[in-house]
Tab-separated table of C-alpha atoms and ligand atoms in Angstrom:
chain	number	residue	atom	x	y	z
A	1088	UNK	CA	109.350	119.728	133.549
A	1089	UNK	CA	112.591	117.814	133.888
A	1090	UNK	CA	113.999	117.392	130.377
A	1091	UNK	CA	115.988	114.181	130.081
A	1092	UNK	CA	117.504	114.933	126.688
A	1093	UNK	CA	120.991	114.908	128.180
A	1094	UNK	CA	120.397	111.588	129.981
A	1095	UNK	CA	119.038	110.041	126.799
A	1096	UNK	CA	122.136	111.138	124.942
A	1097	UNK	CA	124.366	109.627	127.608
A	1098	UNK	CA	122.334	106.449	127.276
A	1099	UNK	CA	122.917	106.517	123.529
A	1100	UNK	CA	126.636	106.763	124.281
A	1101	UNK	CA	126.416	103.512	126.251
A	1102	UNK	CA	124.427	101.768	123.534
A	1103	UNK	CA	126.465	102.749	120.521
A	1104	UNK	CA	129.441	100.580	119.527
A	1105	UNK	CA	132.974	101.863	119.926
A	1106	UNK	CA	135.247	101.697	116.904
A	1107	UNK	CA	137.267	98.983	118.606
A	1108	UNK	CA	134.206	96.850	119.273
A	1109	UNK	CA	133.033	97.263	115.702
A	1110	UNK	CA	136.413	96.181	114.383
A	1111	UNK	CA	136.517	93.117	116.587
A	1112	UNK	CA	133.028	92.039	115.486
A	1113	UNK	CA	133.938	92.578	111.858
A	1114	UNK	CA	137.047	90.487	112.524
A	1115	UNK	CA	134.814	87.552	113.477
A	1116	UNK	CA	132.831	88.065	110.330
A	1117	UNK	CA	135.949	88.160	108.160
A	1118	UNK	CA	137.396	85.019	109.703
A	1119	UNK	CA	134.196	83.177	108.755
A	1120	UNK	CA	134.253	84.611	105.252
A	1121	UNK	CA	137.749	83.261	104.759
A	1122	UNK	CA	136.718	79.837	106.081
A	1123	UNK	CA	133.736	79.631	103.753
A	1124	UNK	CA	135.702	80.860	100.736
A	1125	UNK	CA	138.464	78.340	101.339
A	1126	UNK	CA	136.020	75.516	101.876
A	1127	UNK	CA	134.284	76.173	98.564
A	1128	UNK	CA	137.579	76.627	96.748
A	1129	UNK	CA	138.895	73.365	98.082
A	1130	UNK	CA	135.808	71.173	98.136
A	1131	UNK	CA	133.527	72.682	95.503
A	1132	UNK	CA	135.867	74.403	93.109
A	1133	UNK	CA	133.788	73.674	89.993
A	1134	UNK	CA	130.595	75.130	91.440
A	1135	UNK	CA	129.227	78.609	92.142
A	1136	UNK	CA	131.490	80.335	94.626
A	1137	UNK	CA	130.009	82.434	97.433
A	1138	UNK	CA	130.243	86.181	97.823
A	1139	UNK	CA	129.225	88.064	100.925
A	1140	UNK	CA	126.904	90.906	101.788
A	1141	UNK	CA	126.578	92.282	105.279
A	1142	UNK	CA	122.953	92.876	106.181
A	1143	UNK	CA	120.783	93.913	109.102
A	1144	UNK	CA	121.492	96.366	111.885
A	1145	UNK	CA	125.203	96.634	111.124
A	1146	UNK	CA	124.327	98.126	107.758
A	1147	UNK	CA	121.841	100.443	109.468
A	1148	UNK	CA	124.235	101.529	112.238
A	1149	UNK	CA	121.683	100.589	114.875
A	1150	UNK	CA	123.582	97.792	116.595
A	1151	UNK	CA	123.554	98.291	120.360
A	1152	UNK	CA	125.804	97.001	123.098
A	1153	UNK	CA	123.859	94.289	124.879
A	1154	UNK	CA	123.596	94.235	128.663
A	1155	UNK	CA	126.508	92.074	129.802
A	1156	UNK	CA	125.456	88.668	131.096
A	1157	UNK	CA	127.671	86.147	132.885
A	1158	UNK	CA	128.032	82.427	132.323
A	1159	UNK	CA	128.496	79.830	135.086
A	1160	UNK	CA	132.204	80.589	135.236
A	1161	UNK	CA	131.590	84.329	135.575
A	1162	UNK	CA	132.808	85.025	132.055
A	1163	UNK	CA	131.247	88.086	130.473
A	1164	UNK	CA	128.772	87.220	127.723
A	1165	UNK	CA	127.907	89.856	125.151
A	1166	UNK	CA	125.155	88.771	122.821
A	1167	UNK	CA	125.805	90.783	119.684
A	1168	UNK	CA	123.982	89.484	116.665
A	1169	UNK	CA	125.501	90.047	113.217
A	1170	UNK	CA	124.099	88.956	109.891
A	1171	UNK	CA	126.384	88.284	106.973
A	1172	UNK	CA	124.634	87.090	103.839
A	1173	UNK	CA	126.298	84.246	101.922
A	1174	UNK	CA	125.307	84.952	98.329
A	1175	UNK	CA	125.484	82.699	95.307
A	1176	UNK	CA	125.228	84.856	92.229
A	1177	UNK	CA	124.162	82.907	89.150
A	1178	UNK	CA	126.184	83.027	85.976
A	1179	UNK	CA	124.082	84.346	83.148
A	1180	UNK	CA	122.333	81.606	81.242
A	1181	UNK	CA	123.193	78.881	83.737
A	1182	UNK	CA	121.261	77.218	86.506
A	1183	UNK	CA	123.429	76.249	89.437
A	1184	UNK	CA	120.799	76.481	92.102
A	1185	UNK	CA	121.110	73.741	94.699
A	1186	UNK	CA	118.650	72.231	97.114
A	1187	UNK	CA	118.125	74.448	100.137
A	1188	UNK	CA	119.335	71.726	102.490
A	1189	UNK	CA	122.477	71.157	100.377
A	1190	UNK	CA	123.558	74.786	100.578
A	1191	UNK	CA	122.805	74.905	104.280
A	1192	UNK	CA	124.883	71.764	104.786
A	1193	UNK	CA	127.820	73.154	102.838
A	1194	UNK	CA	127.906	76.413	104.773
A	1195	UNK	CA	127.416	74.515	108.017
A	1196	UNK	CA	130.305	72.199	107.223
A	1197	UNK	CA	132.496	75.117	106.254
A	1198	UNK	CA	132.132	76.918	109.575
A	1199	UNK	CA	131.258	74.235	112.089
A	1200	UNK	CA	133.655	74.111	115.025
A	1201	UNK	CA	135.364	77.301	113.889
A	1202	UNK	CA	134.818	78.700	117.375
A	1203	UNK	CA	134.989	75.438	119.287
A	1204	UNK	CA	131.203	75.564	119.604
A	1205	UNK	CA	128.940	73.602	117.356
A	1206	UNK	CA	127.228	75.837	114.806
A	1207	UNK	CA	123.459	76.029	114.939
A	1208	UNK	CA	121.170	75.135	112.066
A	1209	UNK	CA	118.357	77.658	112.025
A	1210	UNK	CA	115.514	77.866	109.523
A	1211	UNK	CA	116.828	81.097	107.992
A	1212	UNK	CA	120.570	80.765	108.508
A	1213	UNK	CA	123.541	78.931	109.918
A	1214	UNK	CA	124.483	80.531	113.226
A	1215	UNK	CA	128.040	80.607	114.544
A	1216	UNK	CA	128.322	81.384	118.245
A	1217	UNK	CA	131.565	82.720	119.646
A	1218	UNK	CA	132.747	82.021	123.181
A	1219	UNK	CA	132.146	85.578	124.409
A	1220	UNK	CA	128.486	85.303	123.407
A	1221	UNK	CA	128.315	87.114	120.075
A	1222	UNK	CA	127.034	85.305	117.041
A	1223	UNK	CA	127.310	85.681	113.309
A	1224	UNK	CA	124.266	84.524	111.356
A	1225	UNK	CA	124.837	83.322	107.815
A	1226	UNK	CA	121.653	83.497	105.752
A	1227	UNK	CA	122.109	81.937	102.318
A	1228	UNK	CA	120.800	83.682	99.216
A	1229	UNK	CA	120.627	82.717	95.580
A	1230	UNK	CA	120.714	85.682	93.217
A	1231	UNK	CA	119.598	85.147	89.670
A	1232	UNK	CA	119.169	87.943	87.171
A	1233	UNK	CA	118.933	90.455	90.015
A	1234	UNK	CA	116.283	88.497	91.940
A	1235	UNK	CA	117.414	87.563	95.390
A	1236	UNK	CA	115.916	84.639	97.288
A	1237	UNK	CA	116.591	83.362	100.763
A	1238	UNK	CA	117.084	79.642	101.340
A	1239	UNK	CA	114.560	79.072	104.130
A	1240	UNK	CA	114.686	75.528	105.468
A	1241	UNK	CA	111.003	75.297	106.334
A	1242	UNK	CA	109.341	77.741	103.962
A	1243	UNK	CA	111.363	77.181	100.806
A	1244	UNK	CA	112.757	79.970	98.650
A	1245	UNK	CA	111.612	83.388	99.857
A	1246	UNK	CA	112.119	86.682	98.077
A	1247	UNK	CA	114.604	88.624	100.172
A	1248	UNK	CA	116.135	92.010	99.464
A	1249	UNK	CA	117.943	93.029	102.649
A	1250	UNK	CA	119.913	95.757	100.926
A	1251	UNK	CA	116.758	97.376	99.644
A	1252	UNK	CA	115.568	97.576	103.224
A	1253	UNK	CA	118.772	98.992	104.698
A	1254	UNK	CA	118.870	101.535	101.844
A	1255	UNK	CA	115.282	102.542	102.668
A	1256	UNK	CA	116.125	102.917	106.348
A	1257	UNK	CA	119.420	104.735	105.782
A	1258	UNK	CA	117.789	107.229	103.421
A	1259	UNK	CA	115.316	108.169	106.180
A	1260	UNK	CA	117.802	108.033	109.028
A	1261	UNK	CA	120.445	110.021	107.184
A	1262	UNK	CA	117.920	112.821	106.782
A	1263	UNK	CA	116.729	112.584	110.378
A	1264	UNK	CA	119.593	111.155	112.381
A	1265	UNK	CA	117.450	111.174	115.528
A	1266	UNK	CA	115.667	108.088	114.137
A	1267	UNK	CA	118.796	106.004	114.691
A	1268	UNK	CA	119.006	107.025	118.318
A	1269	UNK	CA	115.323	106.198	118.853
A	1270	UNK	CA	115.851	102.726	117.378
A	1271	UNK	CA	118.788	102.224	119.751
A	1272	UNK	CA	116.694	103.318	122.761
A	1273	UNK	CA	113.974	100.886	121.737
A	1274	UNK	CA	116.518	98.099	121.419
A	1275	UNK	CA	117.915	98.987	124.840
A	1276	UNK	CA	114.376	98.714	126.201
A	1277	UNK	CA	113.849	95.358	124.486
A	1278	UNK	CA	117.160	94.023	125.807
A	1279	UNK	CA	116.373	95.013	129.401
A	1280	UNK	CA	112.791	93.788	129.388
A	1281	UNK	CA	113.581	90.436	127.829
A	1282	UNK	CA	116.369	89.875	130.339
A	1283	UNK	CA	114.070	90.735	133.219
A	1284	UNK	CA	111.295	88.519	131.923
A	1285	UNK	CA	112.380	85.507	129.901
A	1286	UNK	CA	108.878	84.891	128.614
A	1287	UNK	CA	108.794	88.123	126.658
A	1288	UNK	CA	109.532	88.023	122.974
A	1289	UNK	CA	109.609	91.525	121.547
A	1290	UNK	CA	109.447	92.274	117.833
A	1291	UNK	CA	112.802	91.944	116.075
A	1292	UNK	CA	115.100	94.934	115.776
A	1293	UNK	CA	114.165	95.017	112.103
A	1294	UNK	CA	110.441	95.288	112.925
A	1295	UNK	CA	111.076	97.920	115.597
A	1296	UNK	CA	113.057	99.969	113.097
A	1297	UNK	CA	110.094	99.926	110.707
A	1298	UNK	CA	107.604	100.935	113.424
A	1299	UNK	CA	109.797	103.768	114.641
A	1300	UNK	CA	110.662	105.100	111.212
A	1301	UNK	CA	107.060	105.091	110.066
A	1302	UNK	CA	105.708	106.683	113.236
A	1303	UNK	CA	108.630	109.015	113.872
A	1304	UNK	CA	107.798	112.260	115.664
A	1305	UNK	CA	110.533	114.831	115.365
A	1306	UNK	CA	111.418	116.943	118.394
A	1307	UNK	CA	114.448	118.941	119.501
A	1308	UNK	CA	114.667	116.740	122.581
A	1309	UNK	CA	115.223	112.991	122.428
A	1310	UNK	CA	113.089	112.301	125.513
A	1311	UNK	CA	110.137	113.966	123.862
A	1312	UNK	CA	110.744	112.524	120.421
A	1313	UNK	CA	110.987	109.006	121.867
A	1314	UNK	CA	107.873	109.512	124.006
A	1315	UNK	CA	105.795	110.856	121.128
A	1316	UNK	CA	107.062	108.293	118.641
A	1317	UNK	CA	106.389	105.325	120.906
A	1318	UNK	CA	102.934	106.759	121.724
A	1319	UNK	CA	102.243	106.917	117.999
A	1320	UNK	CA	103.428	103.322	117.587
A	1321	UNK	CA	101.112	102.221	120.402
A	1322	UNK	CA	98.176	104.060	118.896
A	1323	UNK	CA	98.870	102.572	115.480
A	1324	UNK	CA	99.165	99.027	116.808
A	1325	UNK	CA	96.064	99.361	118.974
A	1326	UNK	CA	94.235	100.437	115.878
A	1327	UNK	CA	95.658	97.620	113.771
A	1328	UNK	CA	98.279	95.167	114.892
A	1329	UNK	CA	100.428	94.883	111.823
A	1330	UNK	CA	103.862	95.799	110.561
A	1331	UNK	CA	104.206	95.923	106.818
A	1332	UNK	CA	107.584	95.572	105.225
A	1333	UNK	CA	108.221	98.805	103.296
A	1334	UNK	CA	110.455	97.153	100.688
A	1335	UNK	CA	110.390	93.992	98.562
A	1336	UNK	CA	108.410	91.893	99.245
A	1337	UNK	CA	106.134	94.775	100.178
A	1338	UNK	CA	102.783	94.359	101.886
A	1339	UNK	CA	104.171	91.421	103.735
A	1340	UNK	CA	102.734	91.731	107.275
A	1341	UNK	CA	105.599	90.790	109.565
A	1342	UNK	CA	103.266	90.468	112.558
A	1343	UNK	CA	100.987	87.999	110.856
A	1344	UNK	CA	102.515	84.973	112.517
A	1345	UNK	CA	102.486	86.460	116.031
A	1346	UNK	CA	100.607	84.435	118.617
A	1347	UNK	CA	97.941	86.194	120.633
A	1348	UNK	CA	100.146	85.996	123.715
A	1349	UNK	CA	103.069	87.586	121.916
A	1350	UNK	CA	100.857	90.342	120.586
A	1351	UNK	CA	99.239	91.086	123.945
A	1352	UNK	CA	102.552	90.942	125.775
A	1353	UNK	CA	104.075	93.476	123.435
A	1354	UNK	CA	101.096	95.851	123.572
A	1355	UNK	CA	101.212	95.596	127.327
A	1356	UNK	CA	104.941	96.400	127.418
A	1357	UNK	CA	104.444	99.274	125.025
A	1358	UNK	CA	101.695	100.715	127.207
A	1359	UNK	CA	103.975	100.534	130.246
A	1360	UNK	CA	106.725	102.254	128.280
A	1361	UNK	CA	104.497	105.091	127.117
A	1362	UNK	CA	103.104	105.467	130.616
A	1363	UNK	CA	106.605	105.721	132.120
A	1364	UNK	CA	107.660	108.232	129.469
A	1365	UNK	CA	104.583	110.349	130.195
A	1366	UNK	CA	105.226	110.259	133.936
A	1367	UNK	CA	108.839	111.250	133.386
A	1368	UNK	CA	107.668	114.042	131.126
A	1369	UNK	CA	105.309	115.456	133.764
A	1370	UNK	CA	107.839	115.124	136.577
A	1371	UNK	CA	109.779	118.158	137.714
A	1372	UNK	CA	112.627	116.428	139.527
A	1373	UNK	CA	115.357	115.005	137.273
A	1374	UNK	CA	116.182	112.077	139.527
A	1375	UNK	CA	112.559	111.017	139.923
A	1376	UNK	CA	111.950	111.403	136.197
A	1377	UNK	CA	114.970	109.220	135.361
A	1378	UNK	CA	113.829	106.616	137.891
A	1379	UNK	CA	110.605	106.104	135.977
A	1380	UNK	CA	112.749	105.055	133.025
A	1381	UNK	CA	115.296	103.018	134.956
A	1382	UNK	CA	112.829	100.782	136.720
A	1383	UNK	CA	111.121	98.434	134.301
A	1384	UNK	CA	112.036	100.247	131.079
A	1385	UNK	CA	115.762	100.634	130.414
A	1386	UNK	CA	117.324	99.408	133.653
A	1387	UNK	CA	120.351	100.957	135.270
A	1388	UNK	CA	122.162	101.691	132.066
A	1389	UNK	CA	119.925	104.732	131.825
A	1390	UNK	CA	121.681	107.509	133.785
A	1391	UNK	CA	120.270	108.689	137.074
A	1392	UNK	CA	119.289	112.351	136.880
A	1393	UNK	CA	120.348	114.924	139.434
A	1394	UNK	CA	118.189	115.285	142.529
A	1395	UNK	CA	116.938	118.752	141.721
A	1396	UNK	CA	113.930	120.295	140.081
A	1397	UNK	CA	114.045	122.039	136.764
A	1398	UNK	CA	113.329	125.330	138.581
A	1399	UNK	CA	116.268	124.809	140.946
A	1400	UNK	CA	118.458	123.992	138.016
A	1401	UNK	CA	117.566	127.061	136.035
A	1402	UNK	CA	118.009	129.344	139.055
A	1403	UNK	CA	121.346	127.670	139.828
A	1404	UNK	CA	122.425	128.228	136.276
A	1405	UNK	CA	121.363	131.842	136.201
A	1406	UNK	CA	122.986	132.639	139.561
A	1407	UNK	CA	126.217	131.108	138.326
A	1408	UNK	CA	126.260	133.418	135.407
A	1409	UNK	CA	125.113	136.309	137.548
A	1410	UNK	CA	122.312	137.468	135.312
A	1411	UNK	CA	118.869	135.939	135.347
A	1412	UNK	CA	118.248	133.993	132.221
A	1413	UNK	CA	114.971	134.079	130.497
A	1414	UNK	CA	113.638	130.513	130.349
A	1415	UNK	CA	114.551	129.108	126.987
A	1416	UNK	CA	112.458	126.596	125.186
A	1417	UNK	CA	115.594	124.482	124.860
A	1418	UNK	CA	116.400	124.434	128.610
A	1419	UNK	CA	117.276	120.908	129.683
B	1649	MG	MG1	120.748	87.561	113.393
C-alpha cells in the first residue's frame, strides 16, 4: 500500500495561506473598515455606529489558496472570499434598528467604487471585489440585548450567530488539528471540480466543515483519515441528505433548499472522490496512487508521487541504512 500522507501534507502546504498573504487580505478588510467608519461618522454621526467582527473561514483558519485563474489580459485572479460582519450594536433601552434595505444601501454607498469596481448587492451581504479577484463580503447584523440578526434582503431578519459557529468548530479542531487539514483538502477538491465543471455547485465551505467535523475519522495518516471521513460523509448523506447547523439557530437544515440536481451532482462527486481515494489506498505504486487523486479530484496541485512501489521504497530505505528495517505501521 502506497501511503500518501506525505503528499497530502505537501498539498496542505500549497493550500494554507502564507503570513504575507494573510496580512495582505486583512489589509483589504481594514481599508474597508476605515471607509465604512468614516462614512458613518461623516454622514450618519447621530446614529448607531458600526463595529466589525470577522467571521467565516478566516476565523476557523480553513481559508485555502484558490487555483489561480487568468483574466482576458492574462492577469492572475485569486478568488479569496473573506467575510467581515458589519455589526450595529443597540444601545440599551433604545431602538435604532433600520430597514434592511436602508442599512444595505448605507454600507453599499460607503464602499462602492473603493476598488474601482462596482460593489455587488447580494441577498446576505454587500460584496466588494478587488482587481486581483479576491472579495470581501460585508454581511450586516443588528445586535440587540445579545441577540444577533442578519439583515437578509429577501428573507428578512434571520438569527445569525457566526461566532458561536466558529467557536464550536475551533473547539473541535483545536483538539484534533487534523480536522482543519481535512477541511482544506475538501475545499481544494471543491475548487478544482467547480473550475473543471462550471455547472457544479458544491456545498459551501461552511457546510463542508460541518460534514467533516461531524463525520471525522481519526487516523495517523491524512490520506486514510480523509478517505474514511469522506466515506462516512457519503454514507450519512446517502442515508439522509441533510446538514444541520450545530449552533444557533440549531436544527436548521442547510441542505433544505438544495435542488434535486444540486443534491445528485454532489452525491455523484462524493462517490467519485471516495472511489478515487479507495483506489489510491489499494494501489502499491506511489505515482499511480497520486494520479488517482490528481485526475478529477484535486488536479495538479496534488503532488505526483514517486514511481516506485511501497516495497521498493522500504527496501531502498533499509539498504541505505544498512540494516533491514522491520516494517513499521507508520511507514509512508
Ligand atoms: Mg463570502
